[in-house]
Tab-separated table of C-alpha atoms and ligand atoms in Angstrom:
chain	number	residue	atom	x	y	z
A	23	UNK	CA	84.687	126.236	116.147
A	24	UNK	CA	87.157	124.187	114.154
A	25	UNK	CA	88.350	125.127	110.713
A	26	UNK	CA	86.720	123.535	107.719
A	27	UNK	CA	89.381	122.267	105.404
A	28	UNK	CA	87.427	120.703	102.580
A	29	UNK	CA	86.468	122.789	99.611
A	30	UNK	CA	83.048	124.370	99.816
A	31	UNK	CA	81.866	122.302	96.852
A	32	UNK	CA	82.256	119.061	98.802
A	33	UNK	CA	80.036	116.286	97.440
A	34	UNK	CA	77.839	114.193	99.768
A	35	UNK	CA	79.727	111.101	98.931
A	36	UNK	CA	83.172	110.052	97.966
A	37	UNK	CA	84.223	106.967	96.019
A	38	UNK	CA	87.488	105.309	96.993
A	39	UNK	CA	88.576	102.509	94.673
A	40	UNK	CA	84.991	101.610	93.870
A	41	UNK	CA	83.669	101.841	97.427
A	42	UNK	CA	81.264	104.669	98.215
A	43	UNK	CA	81.273	106.567	101.504
A	44	UNK	CA	78.732	109.134	102.655
A	45	UNK	CA	80.502	112.286	103.734
A	46	UNK	CA	79.437	114.647	106.516
A	47	UNK	CA	80.799	117.709	108.294
A	48	UNK	CA	83.812	115.637	109.408
A	49	UNK	CA	85.026	115.254	105.803
A	50	UNK	CA	88.408	116.989	105.481
A	51	UNK	CA	90.234	114.860	102.907
A	52	UNK	CA	91.345	116.878	99.883
A	53	UNK	CA	91.423	115.469	96.356
A	54	UNK	CA	95.231	115.561	96.345
A	55	UNK	CA	95.232	112.979	99.146
A	56	UNK	CA	92.515	110.797	97.580
A	57	UNK	CA	94.578	110.794	94.368
A	58	UNK	CA	97.494	109.185	96.206
A	59	UNK	CA	95.476	106.105	97.226
A	60	UNK	CA	95.804	104.150	93.938
A	61	UNK	CA	99.565	104.689	93.744
A	62	UNK	CA	100.435	101.689	96.039
A	63	UNK	CA	104.121	102.526	95.944
A	64	UNK	CA	105.053	99.674	98.300
A	65	UNK	CA	103.978	97.031	95.769
A	66	UNK	CA	105.198	98.679	92.540
A	67	UNK	CA	107.864	96.561	90.834
A	68	UNK	CA	111.376	97.996	91.245
A	69	UNK	CA	110.168	100.855	93.445
A	70	UNK	CA	112.621	101.578	96.291
A	71	UNK	CA	109.832	101.081	98.863
A	72	UNK	CA	109.093	97.636	97.413
A	73	UNK	CA	112.758	96.660	97.513
A	74	UNK	CA	113.067	97.952	101.077
A	75	UNK	CA	109.909	96.092	102.131
A	76	UNK	CA	111.162	92.822	100.661
A	77	UNK	CA	114.566	93.200	102.276
A	78	UNK	CA	112.931	93.694	105.683
A	79	UNK	CA	110.497	90.815	105.086
A	80	UNK	CA	113.467	88.536	104.374
A	81	UNK	CA	114.651	89.048	107.979
A	82	UNK	CA	111.351	87.751	109.386
A	83	UNK	CA	111.050	84.233	107.941
A	84	UNK	CA	107.718	82.514	108.620
A	85	UNK	CA	105.873	85.776	109.303
A	86	UNK	CA	102.680	86.081	107.260
A	87	UNK	CA	102.734	89.180	105.022
A	88	UNK	CA	99.761	91.407	104.147
A	89	UNK	CA	100.302	94.115	101.512
A	90	UNK	CA	96.828	94.893	100.184
A	91	UNK	CA	94.744	95.898	103.197
A	92	UNK	CA	92.248	98.633	102.298
A	93	UNK	CA	93.222	102.155	103.497
A	94	UNK	CA	89.756	103.294	104.608
A	95	UNK	CA	89.023	102.088	108.134
A	96	UNK	CA	86.596	102.879	110.936
A	97	UNK	CA	87.507	105.060	113.894
A	98	UNK	CA	86.903	101.873	115.925
A	99	UNK	CA	89.730	100.116	114.037
A	100	UNK	CA	92.100	103.072	113.961
A	101	UNK	CA	91.567	104.278	117.544
A	102	UNK	CA	89.082	102.448	119.815
A	103	UNK	CA	90.379	98.902	119.263
A	104	UNK	CA	93.820	100.150	120.327
A	105	UNK	CA	92.666	101.819	123.511
A	106	UNK	CA	93.017	105.444	122.371
A	107	UNK	CA	91.127	107.616	124.890
A	108	UNK	CA	88.143	109.553	123.545
A	109	UNK	CA	90.026	112.861	123.799
A	110	UNK	CA	93.346	111.731	122.266
A	111	UNK	CA	94.831	114.412	119.958
A	112	UNK	CA	95.326	111.834	117.200
A	113	UNK	CA	91.558	111.815	116.710
A	114	UNK	CA	91.410	115.523	115.880
A	115	UNK	CA	90.494	116.671	112.408
A	116	UNK	CA	93.666	118.731	112.491
A	117	UNK	CA	95.686	115.484	112.538
A	118	UNK	CA	93.586	112.861	110.762
A	119	UNK	CA	91.843	112.660	107.376
A	120	UNK	CA	88.156	111.868	107.859
A	121	UNK	CA	85.586	110.854	105.234
A	122	UNK	CA	82.843	111.025	107.855
A	123	UNK	CA	82.496	110.909	111.627
A	124	UNK	CA	83.181	107.163	111.829
A	125	UNK	CA	85.447	106.679	108.814
A	126	UNK	CA	89.073	107.732	108.311
A	127	UNK	CA	92.086	107.068	106.126
A	128	UNK	CA	94.176	104.886	108.432
A	129	UNK	CA	96.795	106.935	110.274
A	130	UNK	CA	98.891	103.854	111.025
A	131	UNK	CA	99.078	100.161	110.188
A	132	UNK	CA	98.175	99.441	113.825
A	133	UNK	CA	94.569	99.968	112.662
A	134	UNK	CA	94.751	96.333	111.459
A	135	UNK	CA	96.219	94.847	114.647
A	136	UNK	CA	92.985	93.683	116.275
A	137	UNK	CA	91.617	92.092	113.078
A	138	UNK	CA	94.910	90.360	112.309
A	139	UNK	CA	95.251	89.004	115.854
A	140	UNK	CA	91.643	87.817	115.663
A	141	UNK	CA	92.291	85.950	112.387
A	142	UNK	CA	95.053	84.149	114.316
A	143	UNK	CA	96.665	82.730	111.168
A	144	UNK	CA	100.297	82.794	112.255
A	145	UNK	CA	102.612	83.460	115.182
A	146	UNK	CA	104.127	86.419	113.370
A	147	UNK	CA	102.810	88.850	110.773
A	148	UNK	CA	103.968	91.871	108.761
A	149	UNK	CA	101.523	94.430	107.340
A	150	UNK	CA	102.831	96.996	104.830
A	151	UNK	CA	100.538	99.788	103.745
A	152	UNK	CA	100.062	103.430	102.850
A	153	UNK	CA	99.049	105.614	105.826
A	154	UNK	CA	97.719	109.177	105.947
A	155	UNK	CA	98.378	112.033	108.347
A	156	UNK	CA	98.042	115.778	108.412
A	157	UNK	CA	101.586	116.586	109.469
A	158	UNK	CA	104.580	118.899	109.053
A	159	UNK	CA	106.073	119.641	105.619
A	160	UNK	CA	109.791	118.879	105.447
A	161	UNK	CA	112.333	116.457	104.009
A	162	UNK	CA	111.328	113.522	106.232
A	163	UNK	CA	107.561	114.134	106.608
A	164	UNK	CA	104.881	113.682	103.964
A	165	UNK	CA	101.079	113.479	104.424
A	166	UNK	CA	101.022	110.040	102.800
A	167	UNK	CA	103.709	107.581	103.762
A	168	UNK	CA	104.149	103.864	104.239
A	169	UNK	CA	104.422	101.819	107.374
A	170	UNK	CA	105.230	98.244	108.128
A	171	UNK	CA	103.602	96.755	111.189
A	172	UNK	CA	105.079	93.602	112.654
A	173	UNK	CA	103.981	91.410	115.511
A	174	UNK	CA	105.018	88.134	117.099
A	175	UNK	CA	103.026	86.321	119.759
A	176	UNK	CA	103.380	83.145	121.816
A	177	UNK	CA	100.666	80.933	123.244
A	178	UNK	CA	100.774	80.506	127.021
A	179	UNK	CA	98.814	77.282	126.940
A	180	UNK	CA	101.122	75.759	124.322
A	181	UNK	CA	104.181	76.750	126.359
A	182	UNK	CA	102.920	75.165	129.543
A	183	UNK	CA	101.864	72.003	127.665
A	184	UNK	CA	105.480	71.674	126.489
A	185	UNK	CA	106.657	71.666	130.100
A	186	UNK	CA	108.671	74.901	129.745
A	187	UNK	CA	107.770	78.284	131.182
A	188	UNK	CA	106.622	80.944	128.734
A	189	UNK	CA	109.826	82.918	129.347
A	190	UNK	CA	111.978	79.844	128.628
A	191	UNK	CA	110.082	79.192	125.408
A	192	UNK	CA	110.649	82.769	124.249
A	193	UNK	CA	114.345	82.789	125.202
A	194	UNK	CA	114.797	79.666	123.069
A	195	UNK	CA	113.370	81.662	120.139
A	196	UNK	CA	115.645	84.632	120.921
A	197	UNK	CA	118.615	82.298	120.390
A	198	UNK	CA	117.445	81.612	116.832
A	199	UNK	CA	117.808	85.277	115.779
A	200	UNK	CA	121.193	86.108	114.205
A	201	UNK	CA	123.616	87.748	116.671
A	202	UNK	CA	125.522	90.941	115.863
A	203	UNK	CA	128.391	92.910	117.359
A	204	UNK	CA	127.127	96.460	116.817
A	205	UNK	CA	127.030	98.511	120.041
A	206	UNK	CA	123.459	99.640	120.603
A	207	UNK	CA	122.788	102.363	123.175
A	208	UNK	CA	120.045	101.138	125.485
A	209	UNK	CA	120.522	102.935	128.804
A	210	UNK	CA	117.048	102.459	130.296
A	211	UNK	CA	115.738	99.436	132.184
A	212	UNK	CA	113.316	97.264	130.172
A	213	UNK	CA	110.594	98.090	132.651
A	214	UNK	CA	110.222	101.337	134.571
A	215	UNK	CA	107.408	101.419	137.149
A	216	UNK	CA	106.343	104.993	136.288
A	217	UNK	CA	107.611	105.780	132.832
A	218	UNK	CA	107.307	102.375	131.170
A	219	UNK	CA	105.269	100.009	133.328
A	220	UNK	CA	104.669	96.290	133.269
A	221	UNK	CA	101.105	95.152	132.506
A	222	UNK	CA	99.197	93.499	135.353
A	223	UNK	CA	98.913	90.162	133.527
A	224	UNK	CA	102.647	89.865	132.707
A	225	UNK	CA	105.611	88.863	134.841
A	226	UNK	CA	108.903	90.743	134.630
A	227	UNK	CA	110.617	87.535	133.399
A	228	UNK	CA	108.178	87.232	130.522
A	229	UNK	CA	108.568	90.861	129.514
A	230	UNK	CA	112.388	90.638	129.624
A	231	UNK	CA	112.198	87.679	127.233
A	232	UNK	CA	109.673	89.301	124.867
A	233	UNK	CA	111.656	92.566	124.881
A	234	UNK	CA	114.870	90.698	124.062
A	235	UNK	CA	113.154	88.987	121.116
A	236	UNK	CA	111.742	92.303	119.895
A	237	UNK	CA	115.009	94.219	120.211
A	238	UNK	CA	117.183	91.488	118.733
A	239	UNK	CA	114.789	91.119	115.761
A	240	UNK	CA	114.684	94.832	115.009
A	241	UNK	CA	118.412	95.385	115.527
A	242	UNK	CA	119.023	92.550	113.074
A	243	UNK	CA	116.725	94.316	110.576
A	244	UNK	CA	118.440	97.719	110.901
A	245	UNK	CA	121.919	96.196	110.712
A	246	UNK	CA	120.944	94.257	107.583
A	247	UNK	CA	119.762	97.493	105.990
A	248	UNK	CA	122.933	99.309	107.020
A	249	UNK	CA	125.200	96.554	105.674
A	250	UNK	CA	123.289	96.541	102.401
A	251	UNK	CA	123.654	100.314	102.221
A	252	UNK	CA	127.393	100.067	102.821
A	253	UNK	CA	127.941	97.408	100.197
A	254	UNK	CA	125.925	99.572	97.786
A	255	UNK	CA	128.657	102.191	97.887
A	256	UNK	CA	131.145	99.571	96.580
A	257	UNK	CA	133.535	100.713	99.278
A	258	UNK	CA	133.890	103.971	97.376
A	259	UNK	CA	132.781	106.027	100.339
A	260	UNK	CA	133.881	105.528	103.894
A	261	UNK	CA	130.567	105.994	105.631
A	262	UNK	CA	130.197	106.665	109.332
A	263	UNK	CA	129.830	103.582	111.528
A	264	UNK	CA	126.240	102.656	112.359
A	265	UNK	CA	124.884	104.355	115.497
A	266	UNK	CA	121.649	103.002	116.950
A	267	UNK	CA	119.804	103.612	120.204
A	268	UNK	CA	116.641	102.536	122.032
A	269	UNK	CA	114.612	105.207	123.818
A	270	UNK	CA	111.564	104.892	126.064
A	271	UNK	CA	108.243	105.678	124.405
A	272	UNK	CA	104.526	105.693	125.035
A	273	UNK	CA	101.709	104.213	122.933
A	274	UNK	CA	98.150	103.543	124.173
A	275	UNK	CA	98.394	99.977	122.815
A	276	UNK	CA	101.745	98.749	124.171
A	277	UNK	CA	103.479	98.747	127.554
A	278	UNK	CA	106.351	98.940	128.076
A	279	UNK	CA	107.175	100.745	124.783
A	280	UNK	CA	110.349	101.779	122.963
A	281	UNK	CA	111.461	103.651	119.874
A	282	UNK	CA	114.500	102.826	117.796
A	283	UNK	CA	116.572	105.718	116.477
A	284	UNK	CA	119.415	105.768	113.963
A	285	UNK	CA	122.046	108.507	113.551
A	286	UNK	CA	121.441	109.998	110.087
A	287	UNK	CA	122.857	113.163	108.547
A	288	UNK	CA	123.868	114.615	111.888
A	289	UNK	CA	120.753	113.859	113.910
A	290	UNK	CA	118.808	111.020	115.530
A	291	UNK	CA	116.124	109.802	113.149
A	292	UNK	CA	113.239	107.864	114.696
A	293	UNK	CA	112.610	104.796	112.551
A	294	UNK	CA	110.072	102.825	114.544
A	295	UNK	CA	107.851	102.546	117.595
A	296	UNK	CA	107.324	99.254	119.406
A	297	UNK	CA	106.372	97.529	122.620
A	298	UNK	CA	104.678	94.688	124.448
A	299	UNK	CA	101.135	94.329	123.065
A	300	UNK	CA	98.430	95.483	125.499
A	301	UNK	CA	96.703	92.360	126.733
A	302	UNK	CA	93.152	93.780	126.339
A	303	UNK	CA	93.744	93.947	122.552
A	304	UNK	CA	94.498	90.225	122.467
A	305	UNK	CA	91.657	89.462	124.870
A	306	UNK	CA	89.180	91.398	122.702
A	307	UNK	CA	90.538	89.637	119.614
A	308	UNK	CA	89.573	86.292	121.229
A	309	UNK	CA	93.190	85.175	121.685
A	310	UNK	CA	93.572	85.799	125.447
A	311	UNK	CA	96.243	83.084	125.785
A	312	UNK	CA	98.621	84.880	123.411
A	313	UNK	CA	101.278	87.392	124.553
A	314	UNK	CA	103.810	89.215	122.424
A	315	UNK	CA	105.339	92.291	120.850
A	316	UNK	CA	104.477	94.658	117.994
A	317	UNK	CA	106.307	97.384	116.075
A	318	UNK	CA	105.455	99.967	113.413
A	319	UNK	CA	108.182	101.413	111.200
A	320	UNK	CA	108.311	104.124	108.556
A	321	UNK	CA	109.283	102.453	105.278
A	322	UNK	CA	110.440	105.740	103.724
A	323	UNK	CA	112.733	106.401	106.683
A	324	UNK	CA	114.376	102.976	106.226
A	325	UNK	CA	114.571	103.384	102.440
A	326	UNK	CA	116.227	106.800	102.900
A	327	UNK	CA	118.912	105.108	105.031
A	328	UNK	CA	119.279	102.239	102.587
A	329	UNK	CA	119.681	104.327	99.429
A	330	UNK	CA	120.747	107.701	100.769
A	331	UNK	CA	117.560	109.274	99.383
A	332	UNK	CA	117.646	112.865	100.675
A	333	UNK	CA	114.002	113.954	100.380
A	334	UNK	CA	110.792	112.006	101.078
A	335	UNK	CA	109.001	113.643	98.119
A	336	UNK	CA	111.229	111.713	95.736
A	337	UNK	CA	109.331	108.466	96.420
A	338	UNK	CA	106.341	109.954	94.582
A	339	UNK	CA	108.390	110.993	91.563
A	340	UNK	CA	107.423	109.611	88.160
A	341	UNK	CA	110.684	110.960	86.721
A	342	UNK	CA	112.742	108.198	85.125
A	343	UNK	CA	115.912	109.854	86.455
A	344	UNK	CA	114.630	108.674	89.839
A	345	UNK	CA	112.814	105.418	89.038
A	346	UNK	CA	115.465	103.977	86.714
A	347	UNK	CA	117.979	103.923	89.566
A	348	UNK	CA	116.252	101.042	91.394
A	349	UNK	CA	115.984	97.411	90.438
A	350	UNK	CA	114.871	94.322	92.341
A	351	UNK	CA	117.127	92.136	90.206
A	352	UNK	CA	120.437	93.988	90.130
A	353	UNK	CA	122.812	94.815	92.977
A	354	UNK	CA	121.779	97.579	95.339
A	355	UNK	CA	123.224	100.975	94.414
A	356	UNK	CA	123.223	104.214	96.369
A	357	UNK	CA	120.908	106.854	94.913
A	358	UNK	CA	122.726	109.426	92.799
A	359	UNK	CA	120.852	112.717	93.146
A	360	UNK	CA	120.251	114.573	89.941
A	361	UNK	CA	121.540	118.074	90.328
A	362	UNK	CA	119.943	119.990	93.159
A	363	UNK	CA	117.814	122.797	91.801
A	364	UNK	CA	117.842	126.193	93.530
A	365	UNK	CA	115.717	126.885	96.594
A	366	UNK	CA	113.475	129.933	96.766
A	367	UNK	CA	112.465	131.168	100.218
A	368	UNK	CA	109.394	133.327	100.722
A	369	UNK	CA	107.855	134.451	103.992
A	370	UNK	CA	104.215	134.973	104.800
A	371	UNK	CA	103.193	136.841	107.978
A	372	UNK	CA	99.684	137.127	109.297
A	373	UNK	CA	97.560	137.976	112.317
A	374	UNK	CA	95.391	135.178	113.599
A	375	UNK	CA	91.683	135.945	113.507
A	376	UNK	CA	90.955	137.957	116.633
A	377	UNK	CA	87.409	136.813	117.227
A	378	UNK	CA	88.190	133.095	117.292
A	379	UNK	CA	89.492	131.121	120.244
A	380	UNK	CA	93.147	130.060	120.339
A	381	UNK	CA	92.152	126.510	119.388
A	382	UNK	CA	90.778	127.579	116.028
A	383	UNK	CA	94.280	127.704	114.533
A	384	UNK	CA	96.359	124.605	113.925
A	385	UNK	CA	99.696	124.639	112.141
A	386	UNK	CA	98.729	121.528	110.144
A	387	UNK	CA	96.171	123.664	108.297
A	388	UNK	CA	98.994	125.870	107.008
A	389	UNK	CA	100.932	122.759	106.006
A	390	UNK	CA	98.006	121.316	104.122
A	391	UNK	CA	97.227	124.551	102.296
A	392	UNK	CA	100.874	124.670	101.212
A	393	UNK	CA	100.623	121.091	99.900
A	394	UNK	CA	97.372	121.840	98.162
A	395	UNK	CA	98.674	124.950	96.393
A	396	UNK	CA	102.182	123.736	95.620
A	397	UNK	CA	102.019	119.953	95.471
A	398	UNK	CA	105.578	118.681	95.532
A	399	UNK	CA	107.052	122.101	94.645
A	400	UNK	CA	107.228	122.935	98.349
A	401	UNK	CA	110.181	121.435	100.198
A	402	UNK	CA	109.707	122.825	103.645
A	403	UNK	CA	107.411	125.104	105.655
A	404	UNK	CA	108.519	126.359	109.042
A	405	UNK	CA	107.514	128.872	111.673
A	406	UNK	CA	110.261	131.509	111.845
A	407	UNK	CA	108.643	134.156	114.003
A	408	UNK	CA	105.850	134.499	116.505
A	409	UNK	CA	104.687	137.737	118.091
A	410	UNK	CA	101.939	138.750	120.461
A	411	UNK	CA	100.701	142.326	120.366
A	412	UNK	CA	101.192	143.738	123.892
A	413	UNK	CA	97.921	145.684	123.895
A	414	UNK	CA	95.485	143.717	121.751
A	415	UNK	CA	96.980	140.285	122.606
A	416	UNK	CA	96.546	139.314	118.968
A	417	UNK	CA	99.033	136.753	117.753
A	418	UNK	CA	101.072	137.132	114.613
A	419	UNK	CA	102.933	134.289	112.920
A	420	UNK	CA	105.501	134.227	110.170
A	421	UNK	CA	106.090	131.082	108.106
A	422	UNK	CA	109.028	130.608	105.746
A	423	UNK	CA	108.180	128.557	102.684
A	424	UNK	CA	110.958	126.903	100.724
A	425	UNK	CA	109.909	126.445	97.091
A	426	UNK	CA	112.046	123.954	95.226
A	427	UNK	CA	111.337	121.379	92.568
A	428	UNK	CA	113.182	118.082	92.609
A	429	UNK	CA	113.115	117.999	88.823
A	430	UNK	CA	113.807	121.476	87.455
A	431	UNK	CA	114.530	125.136	88.243
A	432	UNK	CA	111.393	127.087	89.116
A	433	UNK	CA	110.978	130.494	87.491
A	434	UNK	CA	110.434	133.625	89.588
A	435	UNK	CA	107.065	134.034	88.016
A	436	UNK	CA	106.058	130.543	89.038
A	437	UNK	CA	107.092	130.919	92.682
A	438	UNK	CA	105.436	134.352	92.865
A	439	UNK	CA	102.198	132.896	91.555
A	440	UNK	CA	102.342	129.985	93.999
A	441	UNK	CA	103.060	132.284	96.904
A	442	UNK	CA	100.241	134.639	95.961
A	443	UNK	CA	97.810	131.679	95.814
A	444	UNK	CA	99.056	130.463	99.151
A	445	UNK	CA	98.484	133.883	100.731
A	446	UNK	CA	94.978	134.106	99.284
A	447	UNK	CA	94.008	130.641	100.469
A	448	UNK	CA	95.342	131.261	103.990
A	449	UNK	CA	92.972	134.198	104.250
A	450	UNK	CA	90.029	132.376	102.692
A	451	UNK	CA	90.363	129.192	104.734
A	452	UNK	CA	91.767	130.333	108.044
A	453	UNK	CA	90.390	133.852	108.271
A	454	UNK	CA	93.834	135.277	109.003
A	455	UNK	CA	94.831	138.859	108.225
A	456	UNK	CA	97.985	139.243	106.123
A	457	UNK	CA	100.625	141.678	107.361
B	2	FA5	C1	102.894	104.617	115.186
B	2	FA5	O1	102.320	104.895	114.145
B	2	FA5	C2	102.571	103.345	115.930
B	2	FA5	N1	101.414	102.730	115.332
B	2	FA5	C3	103.799	102.431	115.879
B	2	FA5	C4	103.650	101.214	116.750
B	2	FA5	C5	103.174	100.031	116.223
B	2	FA5	C6	104.009	101.282	118.101
B	2	FA5	C7	103.035	98.912	117.028
B	2	FA5	C8	103.881	100.182	118.912
B	2	FA5	C9	103.399	98.979	118.368
B	2	FA5	P1	104.506	106.687	115.069
B	2	FA5	O2	103.463	107.711	114.932
B	2	FA5	O3	105.697	107.046	115.898
B	2	FA5	O4	103.916	105.350	115.726
B	2	FA5	O5	104.995	106.267	113.618
B	2	FA5	C10	105.838	105.147	113.413
B	2	FA5	C11	106.933	105.484	112.416
B	2	FA5	O6	106.379	106.006	111.201
B	2	FA5	C12	107.872	106.578	112.892
B	2	FA5	O7	108.858	106.041	113.732
B	2	FA5	C13	108.447	107.079	111.573
B	2	FA5	O8	109.455	106.196	111.100
B	2	FA5	C14	107.274	106.962	110.631
B	2	FA5	N2	106.573	108.258	110.434
B	2	FA5	C15	105.742	108.897	111.311
B	2	FA5	N3	105.244	110.034	110.757
B	2	FA5	C16	105.771	110.123	109.498
B	2	FA5	C17	105.626	111.044	108.404
B	2	FA5	N4	104.803	112.113	108.465
B	2	FA5	N5	106.329	110.818	107.253
B	2	FA5	C18	107.126	109.725	107.168
B	2	FA5	N6	107.296	108.813	108.143
B	2	FA5	C19	106.628	108.993	109.296
B	3	MG	MG1	106.758	108.357	116.876
């Protein structure tokens, strides 16, 4: 029995930007998430996500851009069209916001891949959009964030008509991408027979060429961002040299696949996933002669690197101390944090309901309840202790909640009230027993 996350007074339908959807027992999207839909941060004038998007777009000349695709999609678009197996965890209601059994808030911009390939309007495209996920609560994760999807494909038939092989055609395009002299760690072979296999319809030569085009394009993008970030400091700060690396990855809709990571504040930050597009996606989109690459990046992650923005919640701020720092017209300037307000840590410990199976509890439910009670006044929620009773085998968990506003000092009374509400809702929703 899975946990119901919507409020008990759930209506039978929900209206999203004028479109009405029938809800059913799959509905788990809270009002706080629906309220984020009209914000469209990535197209707001002078918003840091808009500036970041435009800077990235400028490195992909000739790619067709899409910035207004509707966030409600079918499970066929979000999962099936991309080859997600029926039992993939991403489909779970613990991970994805459903309106009904067949309708979700897109969890990634890849939901639009098949339709965009089918439209076949350009060799390259970029899709920027808001995406929605039930996920951890911390400084680099937020349940609504923004992705940019990019893809570039080549036509086999056109290549052979030109008298060159497909690989030769692609290598000629690789030469058109600006070169750089940053050392990028990339220790793994492009193709690994077990971990990162070639697709049956591709030759190794073709994949080497496509991978080179993909990696060169994305390295150029990250280096552009880094150089812009450095010039934004006016040479006032000596920042660390850029450190970038490629790591092997897995996605159901690309093979081989890679992620790009950047060294940021003492750890590797994953900024994008990418790979060679699965041929069945192109076949099903009626463009079987096309082959190519795709990537999906987190716009907030890139914007945090660009501006030195320390907390992902800030993007949602309506505070002019935040918004007034960004301008599309002026020179780029590093974000100057307004003073950091004090943190307040509070723990909550509870026994999981004894009569329910182990699968009835999912950490994302705790995260979402914290978001629902506290909005942006919660900075971080993390598991600090786990204990299993030796006799009863009941499990006890302790979460540490960090209450902190980005805009002011919270009073004791306020944090106590929030924490009390959180405790009450954990019991009501998850059936846990407080310790
Ligand atoms: C995807 O979403 C794939 N669709 C990416 C892709 C596209 C792969 C095309 C291959 C081809 P992933 O779940 O790793 O992959 O998310 C992509 C990026 O989104 C991450 O690298 C990260 O930068 C960002 N991201 C993921 N989750 C969050 C979150 N909760 N908050 C902010 N950014 C996030
Ligand atoms: Mg990832």
